[in-house]
PDB file of C-alpha atoms in Angstrom:
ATOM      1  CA  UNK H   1     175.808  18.302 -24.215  1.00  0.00           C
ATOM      2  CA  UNK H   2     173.676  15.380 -23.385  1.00  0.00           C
ATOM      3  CA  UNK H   3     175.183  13.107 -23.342  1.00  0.00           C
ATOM      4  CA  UNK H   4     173.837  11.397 -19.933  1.00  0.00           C
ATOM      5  CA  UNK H   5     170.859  11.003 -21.399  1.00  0.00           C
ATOM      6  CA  UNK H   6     172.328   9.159 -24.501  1.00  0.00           C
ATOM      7  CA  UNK H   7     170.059   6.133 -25.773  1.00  0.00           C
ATOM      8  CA  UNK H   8     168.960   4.912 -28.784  1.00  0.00           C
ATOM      9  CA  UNK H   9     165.078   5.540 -29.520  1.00  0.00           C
ATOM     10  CA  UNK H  10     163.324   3.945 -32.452  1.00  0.00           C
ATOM     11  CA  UNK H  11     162.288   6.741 -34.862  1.00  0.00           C
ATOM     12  CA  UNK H  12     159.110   8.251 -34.321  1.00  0.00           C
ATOM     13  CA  UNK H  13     157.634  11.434 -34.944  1.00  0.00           C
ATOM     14  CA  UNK H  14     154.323  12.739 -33.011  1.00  0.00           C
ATOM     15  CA  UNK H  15     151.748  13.375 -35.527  1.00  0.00           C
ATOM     16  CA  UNK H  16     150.400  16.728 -35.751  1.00  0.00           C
ATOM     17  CA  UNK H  17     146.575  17.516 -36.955  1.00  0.00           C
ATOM     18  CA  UNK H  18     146.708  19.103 -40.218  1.00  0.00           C
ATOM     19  CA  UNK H  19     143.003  18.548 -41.024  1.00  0.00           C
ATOM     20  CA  UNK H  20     142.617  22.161 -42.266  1.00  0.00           C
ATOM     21  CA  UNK H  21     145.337  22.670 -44.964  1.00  0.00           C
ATOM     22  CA  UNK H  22     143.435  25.382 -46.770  1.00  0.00           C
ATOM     23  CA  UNK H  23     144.763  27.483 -43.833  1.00  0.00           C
ATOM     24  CA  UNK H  24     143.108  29.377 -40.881  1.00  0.00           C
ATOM     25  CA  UNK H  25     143.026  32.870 -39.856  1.00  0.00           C
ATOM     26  CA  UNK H  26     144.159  34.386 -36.589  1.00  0.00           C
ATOM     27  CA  UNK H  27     144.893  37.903 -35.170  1.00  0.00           C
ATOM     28  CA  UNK H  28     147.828  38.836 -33.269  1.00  0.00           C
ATOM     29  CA  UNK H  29     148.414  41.719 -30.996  1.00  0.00           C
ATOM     30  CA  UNK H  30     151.735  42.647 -31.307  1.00  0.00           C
ATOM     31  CA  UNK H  31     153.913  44.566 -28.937  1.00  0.00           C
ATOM     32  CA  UNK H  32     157.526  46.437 -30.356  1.00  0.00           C
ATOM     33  CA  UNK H  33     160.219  45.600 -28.094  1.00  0.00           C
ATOM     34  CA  UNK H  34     164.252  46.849 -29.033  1.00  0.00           C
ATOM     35  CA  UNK H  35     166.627  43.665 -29.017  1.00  0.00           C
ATOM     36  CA  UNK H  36     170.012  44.838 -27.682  1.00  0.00           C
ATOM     37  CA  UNK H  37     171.971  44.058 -31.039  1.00  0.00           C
ATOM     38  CA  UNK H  38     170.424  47.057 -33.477  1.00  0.00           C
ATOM     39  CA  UNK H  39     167.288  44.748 -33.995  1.00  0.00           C
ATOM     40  CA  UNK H  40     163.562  45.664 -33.028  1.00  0.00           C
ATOM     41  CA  UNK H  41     161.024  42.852 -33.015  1.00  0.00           C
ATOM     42  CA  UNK H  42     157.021  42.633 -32.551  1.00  0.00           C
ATOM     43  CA  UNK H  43     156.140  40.176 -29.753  1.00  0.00           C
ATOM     44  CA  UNK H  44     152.323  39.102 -28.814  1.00  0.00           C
ATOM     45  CA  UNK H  45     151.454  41.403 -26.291  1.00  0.00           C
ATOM     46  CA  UNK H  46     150.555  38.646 -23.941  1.00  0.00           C
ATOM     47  CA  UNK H  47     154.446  37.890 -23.294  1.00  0.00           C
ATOM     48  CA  UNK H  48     156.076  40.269 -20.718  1.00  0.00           C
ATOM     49  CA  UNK H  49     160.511  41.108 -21.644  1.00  0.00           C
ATOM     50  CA  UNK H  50     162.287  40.005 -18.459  1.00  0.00           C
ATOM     51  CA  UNK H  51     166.186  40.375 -17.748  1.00  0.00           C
ATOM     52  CA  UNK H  52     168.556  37.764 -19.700  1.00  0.00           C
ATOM     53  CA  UNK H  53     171.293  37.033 -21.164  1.00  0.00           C
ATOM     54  CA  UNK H  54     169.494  38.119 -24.454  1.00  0.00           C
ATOM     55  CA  UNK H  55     165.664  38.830 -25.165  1.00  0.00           C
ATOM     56  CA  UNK H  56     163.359  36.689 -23.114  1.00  0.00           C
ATOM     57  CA  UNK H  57     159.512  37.094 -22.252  1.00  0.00           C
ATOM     58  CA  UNK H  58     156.916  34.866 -20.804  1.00  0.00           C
ATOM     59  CA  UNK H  59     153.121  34.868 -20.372  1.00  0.00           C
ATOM     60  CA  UNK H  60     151.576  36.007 -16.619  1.00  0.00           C
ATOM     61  CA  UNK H  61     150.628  32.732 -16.302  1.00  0.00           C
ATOM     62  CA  UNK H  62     154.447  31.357 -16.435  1.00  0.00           C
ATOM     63  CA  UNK H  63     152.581  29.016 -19.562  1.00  0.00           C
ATOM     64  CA  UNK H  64     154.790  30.231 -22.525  1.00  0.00           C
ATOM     65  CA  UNK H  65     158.139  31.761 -22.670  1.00  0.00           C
ATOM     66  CA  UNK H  66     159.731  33.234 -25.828  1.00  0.00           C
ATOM     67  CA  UNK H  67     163.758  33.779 -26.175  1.00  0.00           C
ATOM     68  CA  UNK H  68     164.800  35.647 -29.366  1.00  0.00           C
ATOM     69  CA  UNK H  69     168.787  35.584 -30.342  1.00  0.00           C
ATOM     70  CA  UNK H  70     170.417  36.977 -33.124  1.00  0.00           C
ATOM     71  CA  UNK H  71     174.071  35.964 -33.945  1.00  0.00           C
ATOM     72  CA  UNK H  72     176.366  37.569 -36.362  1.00  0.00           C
ATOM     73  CA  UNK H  73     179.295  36.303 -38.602  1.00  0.00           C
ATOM     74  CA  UNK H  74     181.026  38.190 -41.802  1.00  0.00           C
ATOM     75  CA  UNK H  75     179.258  36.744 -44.973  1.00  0.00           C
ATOM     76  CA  UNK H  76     181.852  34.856 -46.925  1.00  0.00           C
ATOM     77  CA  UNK H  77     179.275  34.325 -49.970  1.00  0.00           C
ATOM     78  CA  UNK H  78     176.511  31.988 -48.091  1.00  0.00           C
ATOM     79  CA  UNK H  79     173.463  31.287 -49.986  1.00  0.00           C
ATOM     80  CA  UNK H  80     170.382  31.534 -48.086  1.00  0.00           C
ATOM     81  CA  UNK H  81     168.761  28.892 -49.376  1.00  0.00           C
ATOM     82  CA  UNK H  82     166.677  25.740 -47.987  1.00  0.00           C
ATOM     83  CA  UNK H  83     169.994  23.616 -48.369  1.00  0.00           C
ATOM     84  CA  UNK H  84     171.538  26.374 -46.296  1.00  0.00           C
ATOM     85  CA  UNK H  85     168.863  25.828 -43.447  1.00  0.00           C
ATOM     86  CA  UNK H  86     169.126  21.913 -43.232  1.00  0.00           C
ATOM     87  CA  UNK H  87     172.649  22.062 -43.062  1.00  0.00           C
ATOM     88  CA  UNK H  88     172.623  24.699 -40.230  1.00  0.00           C
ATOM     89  CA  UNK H  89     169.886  22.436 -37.878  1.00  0.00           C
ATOM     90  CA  UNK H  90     168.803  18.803 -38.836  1.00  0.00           C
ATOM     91  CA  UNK H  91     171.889  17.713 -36.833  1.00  0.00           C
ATOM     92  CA  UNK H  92     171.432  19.599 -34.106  1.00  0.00           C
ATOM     93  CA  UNK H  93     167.555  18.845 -34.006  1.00  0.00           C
ATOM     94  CA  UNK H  94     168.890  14.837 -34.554  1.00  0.00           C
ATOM     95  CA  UNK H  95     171.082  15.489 -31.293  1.00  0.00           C
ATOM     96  CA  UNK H  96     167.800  17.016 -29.439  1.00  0.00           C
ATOM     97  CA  UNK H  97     166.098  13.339 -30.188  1.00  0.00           C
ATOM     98  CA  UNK H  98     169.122  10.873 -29.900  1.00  0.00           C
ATOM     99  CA  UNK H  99     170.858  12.384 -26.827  1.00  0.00           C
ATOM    100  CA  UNK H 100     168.407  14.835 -25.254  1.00  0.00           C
ATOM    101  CA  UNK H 101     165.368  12.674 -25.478  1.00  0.00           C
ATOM    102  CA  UNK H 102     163.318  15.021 -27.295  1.00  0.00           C
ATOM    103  CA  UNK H 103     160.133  13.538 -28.901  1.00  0.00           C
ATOM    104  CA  UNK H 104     159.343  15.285 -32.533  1.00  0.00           C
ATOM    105  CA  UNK H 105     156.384  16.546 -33.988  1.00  0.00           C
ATOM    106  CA  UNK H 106     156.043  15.736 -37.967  1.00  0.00           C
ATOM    107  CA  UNK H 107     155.885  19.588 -38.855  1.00  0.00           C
ATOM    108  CA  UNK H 108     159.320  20.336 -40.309  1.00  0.00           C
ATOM    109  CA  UNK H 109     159.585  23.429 -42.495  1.00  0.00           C
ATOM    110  CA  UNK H 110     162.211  24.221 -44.350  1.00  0.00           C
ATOM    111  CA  UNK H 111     161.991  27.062 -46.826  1.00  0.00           C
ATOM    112  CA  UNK H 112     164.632  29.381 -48.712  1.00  0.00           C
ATOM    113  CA  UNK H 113     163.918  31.782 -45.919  1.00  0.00           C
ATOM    114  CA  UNK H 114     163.764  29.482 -42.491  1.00  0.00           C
ATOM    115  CA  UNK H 115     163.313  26.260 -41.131  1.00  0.00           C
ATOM    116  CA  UNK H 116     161.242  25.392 -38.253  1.00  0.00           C
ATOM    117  CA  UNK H 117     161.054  22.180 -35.987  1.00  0.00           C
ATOM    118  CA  UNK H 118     159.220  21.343 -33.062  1.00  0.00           C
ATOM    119  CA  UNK H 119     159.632  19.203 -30.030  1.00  0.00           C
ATOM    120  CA  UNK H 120     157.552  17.537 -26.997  1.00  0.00           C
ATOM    121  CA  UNK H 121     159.987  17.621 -23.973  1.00  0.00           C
ATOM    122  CA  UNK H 122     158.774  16.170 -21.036  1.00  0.00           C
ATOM    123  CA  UNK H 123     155.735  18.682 -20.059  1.00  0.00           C
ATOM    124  CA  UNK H 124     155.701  21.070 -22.580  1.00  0.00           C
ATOM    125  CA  UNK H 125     156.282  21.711 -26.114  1.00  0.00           C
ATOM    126  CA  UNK H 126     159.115  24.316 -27.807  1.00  0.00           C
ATOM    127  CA  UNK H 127     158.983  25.459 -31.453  1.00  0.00           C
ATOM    128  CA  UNK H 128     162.004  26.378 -33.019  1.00  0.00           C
ATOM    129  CA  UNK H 129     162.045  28.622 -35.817  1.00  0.00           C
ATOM    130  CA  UNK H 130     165.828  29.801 -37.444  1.00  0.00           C
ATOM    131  CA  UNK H 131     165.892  32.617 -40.151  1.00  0.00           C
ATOM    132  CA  UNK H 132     168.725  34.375 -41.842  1.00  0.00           C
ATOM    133  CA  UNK H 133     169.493  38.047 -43.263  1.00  0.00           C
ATOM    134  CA  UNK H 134     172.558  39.406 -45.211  1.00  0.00           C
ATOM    135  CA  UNK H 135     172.946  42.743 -43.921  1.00  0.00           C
ATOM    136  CA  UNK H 136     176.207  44.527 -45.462  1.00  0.00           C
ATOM    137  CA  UNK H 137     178.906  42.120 -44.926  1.00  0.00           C
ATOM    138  CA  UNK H 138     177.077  40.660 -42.203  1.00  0.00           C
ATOM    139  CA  UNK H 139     174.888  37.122 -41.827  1.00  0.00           C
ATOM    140  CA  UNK H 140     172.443  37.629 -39.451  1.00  0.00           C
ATOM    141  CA  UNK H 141     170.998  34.282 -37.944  1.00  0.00           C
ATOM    142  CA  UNK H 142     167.731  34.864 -35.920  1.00  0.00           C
ATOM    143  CA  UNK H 143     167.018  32.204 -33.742  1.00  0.00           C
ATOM    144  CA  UNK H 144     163.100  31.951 -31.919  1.00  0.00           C
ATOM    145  CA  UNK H 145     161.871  29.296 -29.679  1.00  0.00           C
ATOM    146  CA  UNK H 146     158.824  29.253 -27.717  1.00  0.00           C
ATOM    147  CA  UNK H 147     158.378  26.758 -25.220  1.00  0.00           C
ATOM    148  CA  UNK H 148     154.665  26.170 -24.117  1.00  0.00           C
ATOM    149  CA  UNK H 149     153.359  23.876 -21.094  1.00  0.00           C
ATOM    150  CA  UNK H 150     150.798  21.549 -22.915  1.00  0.00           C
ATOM    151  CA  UNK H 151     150.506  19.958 -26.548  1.00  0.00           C
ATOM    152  CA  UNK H 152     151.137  21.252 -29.868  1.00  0.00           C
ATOM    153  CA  UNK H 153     149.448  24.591 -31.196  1.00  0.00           C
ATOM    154  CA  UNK H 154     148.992  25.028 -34.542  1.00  0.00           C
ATOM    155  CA  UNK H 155     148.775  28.568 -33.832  1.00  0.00           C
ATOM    156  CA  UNK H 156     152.705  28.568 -32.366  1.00  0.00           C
ATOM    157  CA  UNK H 157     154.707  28.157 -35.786  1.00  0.00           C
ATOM    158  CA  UNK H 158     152.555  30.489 -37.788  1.00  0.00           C
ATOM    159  CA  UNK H 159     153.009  33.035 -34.686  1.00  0.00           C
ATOM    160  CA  UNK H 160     157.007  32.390 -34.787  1.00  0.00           C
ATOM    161  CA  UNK H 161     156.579  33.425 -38.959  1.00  0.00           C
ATOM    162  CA  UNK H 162     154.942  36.799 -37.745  1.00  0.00           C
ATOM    163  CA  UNK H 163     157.589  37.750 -35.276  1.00  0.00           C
ATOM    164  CA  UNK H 164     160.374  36.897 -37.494  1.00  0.00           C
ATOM    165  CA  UNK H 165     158.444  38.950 -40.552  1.00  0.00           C
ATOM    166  CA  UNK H 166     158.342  41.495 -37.853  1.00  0.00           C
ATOM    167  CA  UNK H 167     162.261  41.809 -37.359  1.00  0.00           C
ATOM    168  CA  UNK H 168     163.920  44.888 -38.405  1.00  0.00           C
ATOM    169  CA  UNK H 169     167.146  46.137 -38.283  1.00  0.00           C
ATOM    170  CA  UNK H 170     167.622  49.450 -36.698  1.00  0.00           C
ATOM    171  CA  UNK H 171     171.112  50.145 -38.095  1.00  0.00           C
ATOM    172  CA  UNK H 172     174.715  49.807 -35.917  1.00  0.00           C
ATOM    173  CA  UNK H 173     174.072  51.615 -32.110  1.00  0.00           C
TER     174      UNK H 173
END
């Protein structure tokens, strides 16, 4: 996938600030929007749904985008666990840095519930944030990524854990 851009880089991960670990508090203003697969999610109300191939919304400003996909398999017995979420992305965030030139931030999460990652790429910065869901015989992986012109915000990753808290299934349309 990019695989014109192939080089090695030495290792290096941006730092990011984490001078407050007790934790901060922010408020949201969220927005309900339906997702076209039987999913409805609460956005901030600053992004604005466009057309897509699945759900996408930016700011007015053009400054931050979100794109929400969910993708389906049969469960055949998975275990959602943190094992389960660095086997699903470290190599694909590796491939991001090795082939695609993306420079990471030292803020990966992984949990028994998601893993998150973040990136500088060129001009802005993207936050990825996977989560999963057994619903019947279904896994559900929920994929988030917000891409915002500027640095890291320590606001962006704690936003992505809202939204995904925020996802509900609606049942089959």
């Amino acid at each position: 996938m990019f695989s014109f851009f192939k080089r090695q880089r030495p290792r290096k991960h941006l730092k990011v600030d984490q001078s407050d670990k007790g934790g901060f508090k922010f408020s949201l203003d969220l927005r309900e929007h339906q997702l076209a697969d039987s999913f409805k999610v609460k956005i901030p109300v600053e992004f604005v749904p466009y057309e897509s191939d699945r759900f996408r919304a930016k700011t007015e400003d053009d400054q931050k985008a979100i794109s929400i996909t969910n993708y389906q398999k049969k469960w055949e017995g998975e275990v959602i666990d943190q094992k389960f979420f660095k086997e699903l992305k470290l190599a694909l965030y590796e491939k991001f840095v090795d082939e695609g030139g993306y420079e990471p931030y030292d803020d990966l999460k992984a949990t028994d519930h998601f893993i998150r990652k973040s990136f500088k790429v060129d001009q802005e910065t993207q936050y990825y944030f996977t989560s999963a869901r057994i619903i019947g015989d279904r896994l559900v992986i929920s994929e988030f990524i917000i891409r915002e012109i500027g640095l890291y915000n320590r606001l962006m990753m704690p936003t992505l854990e809202i939204i995904n808290n925020s996802l509900e299934y609606t049942g089959d349309s």
